[in-house]
PDB file of C-alpha atoms in Angstrom:
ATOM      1  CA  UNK N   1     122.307   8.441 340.513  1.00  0.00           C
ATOM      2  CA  UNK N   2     119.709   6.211 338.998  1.00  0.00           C
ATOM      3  CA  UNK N   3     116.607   7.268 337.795  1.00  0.00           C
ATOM      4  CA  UNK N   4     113.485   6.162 340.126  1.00  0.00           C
ATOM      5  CA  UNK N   5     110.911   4.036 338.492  1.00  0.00           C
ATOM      6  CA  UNK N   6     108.388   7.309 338.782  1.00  0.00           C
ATOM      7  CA  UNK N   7     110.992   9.056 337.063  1.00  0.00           C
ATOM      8  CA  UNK N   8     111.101   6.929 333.993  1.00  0.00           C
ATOM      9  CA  UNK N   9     107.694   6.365 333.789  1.00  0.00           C
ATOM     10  CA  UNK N  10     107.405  10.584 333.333  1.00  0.00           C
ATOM     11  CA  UNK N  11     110.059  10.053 330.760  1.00  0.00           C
ATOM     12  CA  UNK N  12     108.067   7.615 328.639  1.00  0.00           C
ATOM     13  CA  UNK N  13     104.732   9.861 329.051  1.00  0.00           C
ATOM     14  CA  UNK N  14     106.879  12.816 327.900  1.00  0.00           C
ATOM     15  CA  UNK N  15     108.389  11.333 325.094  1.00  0.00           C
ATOM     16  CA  UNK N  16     105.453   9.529 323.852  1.00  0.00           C
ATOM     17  CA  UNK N  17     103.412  12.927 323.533  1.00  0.00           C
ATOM     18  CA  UNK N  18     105.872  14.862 321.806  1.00  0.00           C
ATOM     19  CA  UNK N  19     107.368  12.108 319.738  1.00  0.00           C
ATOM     20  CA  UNK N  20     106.348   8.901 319.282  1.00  0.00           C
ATOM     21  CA  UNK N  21     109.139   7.483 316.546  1.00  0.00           C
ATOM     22  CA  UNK N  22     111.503   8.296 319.777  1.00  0.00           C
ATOM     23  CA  UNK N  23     109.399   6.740 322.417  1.00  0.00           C
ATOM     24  CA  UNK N  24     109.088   3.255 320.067  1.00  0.00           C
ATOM     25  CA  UNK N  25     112.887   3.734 320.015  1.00  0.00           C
ATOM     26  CA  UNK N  26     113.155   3.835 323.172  1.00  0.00           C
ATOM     27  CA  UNK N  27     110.668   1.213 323.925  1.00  0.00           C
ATOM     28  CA  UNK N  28     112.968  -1.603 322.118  1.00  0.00           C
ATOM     29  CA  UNK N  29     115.789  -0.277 323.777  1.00  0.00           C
ATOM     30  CA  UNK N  30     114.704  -1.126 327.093  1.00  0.00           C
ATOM     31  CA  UNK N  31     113.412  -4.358 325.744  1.00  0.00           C
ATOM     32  CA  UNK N  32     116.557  -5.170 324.398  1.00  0.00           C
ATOM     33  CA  UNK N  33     118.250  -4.077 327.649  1.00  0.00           C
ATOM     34  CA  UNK N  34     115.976  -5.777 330.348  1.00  0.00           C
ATOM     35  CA  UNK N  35     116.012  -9.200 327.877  1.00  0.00           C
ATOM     36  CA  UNK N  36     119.141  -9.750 328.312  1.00  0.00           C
ATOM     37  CA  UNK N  37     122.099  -9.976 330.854  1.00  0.00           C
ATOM     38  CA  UNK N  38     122.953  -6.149 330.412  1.00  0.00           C
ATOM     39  CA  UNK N  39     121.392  -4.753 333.396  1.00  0.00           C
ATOM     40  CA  UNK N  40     123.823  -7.240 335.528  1.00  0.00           C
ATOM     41  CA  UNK N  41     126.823  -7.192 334.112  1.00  0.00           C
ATOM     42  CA  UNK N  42     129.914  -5.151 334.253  1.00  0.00           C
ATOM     43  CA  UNK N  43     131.234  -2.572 331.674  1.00  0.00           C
ATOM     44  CA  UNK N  44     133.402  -5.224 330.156  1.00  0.00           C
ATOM     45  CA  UNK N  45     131.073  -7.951 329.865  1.00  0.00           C
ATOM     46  CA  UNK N  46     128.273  -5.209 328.304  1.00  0.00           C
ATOM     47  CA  UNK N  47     130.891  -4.356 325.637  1.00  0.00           C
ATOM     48  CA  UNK N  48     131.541  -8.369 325.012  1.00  0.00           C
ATOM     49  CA  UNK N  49     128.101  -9.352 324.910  1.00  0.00           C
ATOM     50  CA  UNK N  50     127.058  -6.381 322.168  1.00  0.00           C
ATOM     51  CA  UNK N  51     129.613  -6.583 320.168  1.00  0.00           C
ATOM     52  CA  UNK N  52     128.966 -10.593 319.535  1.00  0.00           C
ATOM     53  CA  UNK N  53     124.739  -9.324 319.009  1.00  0.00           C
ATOM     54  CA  UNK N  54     126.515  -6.448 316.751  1.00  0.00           C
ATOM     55  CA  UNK N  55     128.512  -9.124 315.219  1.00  0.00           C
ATOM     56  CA  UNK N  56     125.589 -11.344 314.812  1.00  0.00           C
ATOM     57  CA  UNK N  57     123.463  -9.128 313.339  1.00  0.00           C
ATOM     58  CA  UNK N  58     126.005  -7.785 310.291  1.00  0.00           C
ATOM     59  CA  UNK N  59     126.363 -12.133 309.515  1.00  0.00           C
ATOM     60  CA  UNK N  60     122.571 -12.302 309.127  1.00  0.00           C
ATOM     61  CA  UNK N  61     122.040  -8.841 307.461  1.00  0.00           C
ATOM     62  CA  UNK N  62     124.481  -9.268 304.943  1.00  0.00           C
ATOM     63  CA  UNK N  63     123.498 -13.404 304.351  1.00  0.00           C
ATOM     64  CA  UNK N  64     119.559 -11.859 303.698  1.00  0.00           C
ATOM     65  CA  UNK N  65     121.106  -9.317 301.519  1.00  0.00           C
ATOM     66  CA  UNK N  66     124.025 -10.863 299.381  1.00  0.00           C
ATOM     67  CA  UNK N  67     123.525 -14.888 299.773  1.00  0.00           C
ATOM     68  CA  UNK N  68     119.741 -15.911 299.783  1.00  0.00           C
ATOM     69  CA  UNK N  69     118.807 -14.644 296.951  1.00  0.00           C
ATOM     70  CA  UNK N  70     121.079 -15.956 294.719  1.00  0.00           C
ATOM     71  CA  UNK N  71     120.419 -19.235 297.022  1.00  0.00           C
ATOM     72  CA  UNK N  72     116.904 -18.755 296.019  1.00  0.00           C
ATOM     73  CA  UNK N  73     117.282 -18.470 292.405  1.00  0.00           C
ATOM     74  CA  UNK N  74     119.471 -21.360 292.139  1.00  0.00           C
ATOM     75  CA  UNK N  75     116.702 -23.573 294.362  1.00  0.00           C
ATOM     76  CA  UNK N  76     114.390 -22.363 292.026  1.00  0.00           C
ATOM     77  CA  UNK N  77     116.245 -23.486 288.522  1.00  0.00           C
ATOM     78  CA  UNK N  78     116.664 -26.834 290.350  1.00  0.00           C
ATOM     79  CA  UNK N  79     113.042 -27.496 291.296  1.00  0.00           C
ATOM     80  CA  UNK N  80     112.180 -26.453 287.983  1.00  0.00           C
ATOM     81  CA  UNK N  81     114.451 -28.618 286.335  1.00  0.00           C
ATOM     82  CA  UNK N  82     113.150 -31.375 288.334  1.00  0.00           C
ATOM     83  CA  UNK N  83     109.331 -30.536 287.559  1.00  0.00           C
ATOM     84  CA  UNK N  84     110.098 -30.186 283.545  1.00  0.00           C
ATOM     85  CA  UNK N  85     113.199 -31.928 282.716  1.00  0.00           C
ATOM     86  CA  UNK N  86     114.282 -28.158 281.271  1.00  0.00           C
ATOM     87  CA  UNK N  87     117.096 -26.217 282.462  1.00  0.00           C
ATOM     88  CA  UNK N  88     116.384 -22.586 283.322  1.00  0.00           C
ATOM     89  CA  UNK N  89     118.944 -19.874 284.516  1.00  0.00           C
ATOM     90  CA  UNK N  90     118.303 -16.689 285.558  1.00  0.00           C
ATOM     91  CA  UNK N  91     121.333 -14.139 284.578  1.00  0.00           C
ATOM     92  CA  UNK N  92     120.643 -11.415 287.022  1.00  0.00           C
ATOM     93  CA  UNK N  93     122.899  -9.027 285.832  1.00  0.00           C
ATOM     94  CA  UNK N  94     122.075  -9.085 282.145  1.00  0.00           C
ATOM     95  CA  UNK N  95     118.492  -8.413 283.562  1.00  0.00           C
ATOM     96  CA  UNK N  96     119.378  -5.177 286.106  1.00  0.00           C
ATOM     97  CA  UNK N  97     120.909  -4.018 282.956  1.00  0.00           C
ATOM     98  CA  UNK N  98     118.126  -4.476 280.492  1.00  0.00           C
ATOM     99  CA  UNK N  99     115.765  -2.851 282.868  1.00  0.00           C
ATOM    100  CA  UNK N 100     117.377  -0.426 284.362  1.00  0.00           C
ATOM    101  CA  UNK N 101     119.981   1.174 282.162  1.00  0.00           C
ATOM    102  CA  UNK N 102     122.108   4.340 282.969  1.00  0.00           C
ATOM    103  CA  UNK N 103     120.751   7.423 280.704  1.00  0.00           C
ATOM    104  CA  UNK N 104     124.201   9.167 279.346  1.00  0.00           C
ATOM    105  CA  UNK N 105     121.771  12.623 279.556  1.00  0.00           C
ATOM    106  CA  UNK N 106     121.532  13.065 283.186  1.00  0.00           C
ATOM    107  CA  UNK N 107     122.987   9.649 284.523  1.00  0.00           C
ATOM    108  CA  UNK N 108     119.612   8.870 286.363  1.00  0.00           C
ATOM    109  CA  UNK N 109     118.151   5.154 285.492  1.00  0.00           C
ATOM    110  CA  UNK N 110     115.097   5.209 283.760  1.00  0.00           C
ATOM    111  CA  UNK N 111     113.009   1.995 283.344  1.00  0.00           C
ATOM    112  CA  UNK N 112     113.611   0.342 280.062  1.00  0.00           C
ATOM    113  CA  UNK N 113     111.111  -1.847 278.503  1.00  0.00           C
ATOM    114  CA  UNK N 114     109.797  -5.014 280.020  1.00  0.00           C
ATOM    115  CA  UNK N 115     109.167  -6.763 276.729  1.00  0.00           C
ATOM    116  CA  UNK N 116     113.061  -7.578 276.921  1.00  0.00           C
ATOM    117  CA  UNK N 117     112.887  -9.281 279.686  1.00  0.00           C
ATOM    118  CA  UNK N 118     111.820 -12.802 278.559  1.00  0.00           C
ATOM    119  CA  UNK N 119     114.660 -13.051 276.156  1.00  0.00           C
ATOM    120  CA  UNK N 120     117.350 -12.985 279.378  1.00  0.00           C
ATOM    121  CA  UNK N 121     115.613 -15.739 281.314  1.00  0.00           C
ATOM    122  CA  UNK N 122     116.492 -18.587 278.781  1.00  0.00           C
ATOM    123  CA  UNK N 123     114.575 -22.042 278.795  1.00  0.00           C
TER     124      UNK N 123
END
């Protein structure tokens, strides 16, 4: 049986005294749900329609995560090229590993010095 409109509004007041990180939750989930075609479809069209925003989502995450930047860096070299006439390249992994290199002690990364760091980004 579905919960009258009184009902959820005593849920809400509830959950927003005794925890608020779980009443924002639940605030965007029934913004998600009343945005969008959910509350009028069947079960099978529900599962469809969330697993192509599920979908969706893990294309953008991992594009902000794994692509741009290196996107970025190249746009960068290029504009500066452009600018100066000088090439530029960034080698990000020589600099994670000049800054942050693995202690054989206790195998915990410690912050090497930033004086090295000009000598991997060659111009």
């Amino acid at each position: 049986m579905p919960a009258t409109a009184q009902q959820v509004l005593e849920k809400q007041e509830n959950l927003k005294s005794s925890n608020y990180l779980l009443y924002e939750l639940n605030k965007l989930y029934y913004i998600y749900f009343y945005s969008t075609p959910l509350p009028y479809s069947t079960l099978g069209e529900a599962i469809v329609f969330n697993s192509i925003i599920i979908s969706l989502a893990t294309l953008i995450i991992y594009y902000a995560i794994f692509i741009l930047p290196f996107q970025l860096l190249q746009s960068s070299e290029k504009v500066y090229y452009y600018m100066t006439g000088h090439s530029i390249t960034f080698d990000v992994l020589q600099i994670i590993h000049t800054i942050f290199y693995l202690n054989g002690d206790n195998s915990t990364f410690v912050i090497n010095s930033w004086s090295d760091l000009p000598k991997i980004i060659r111009i």
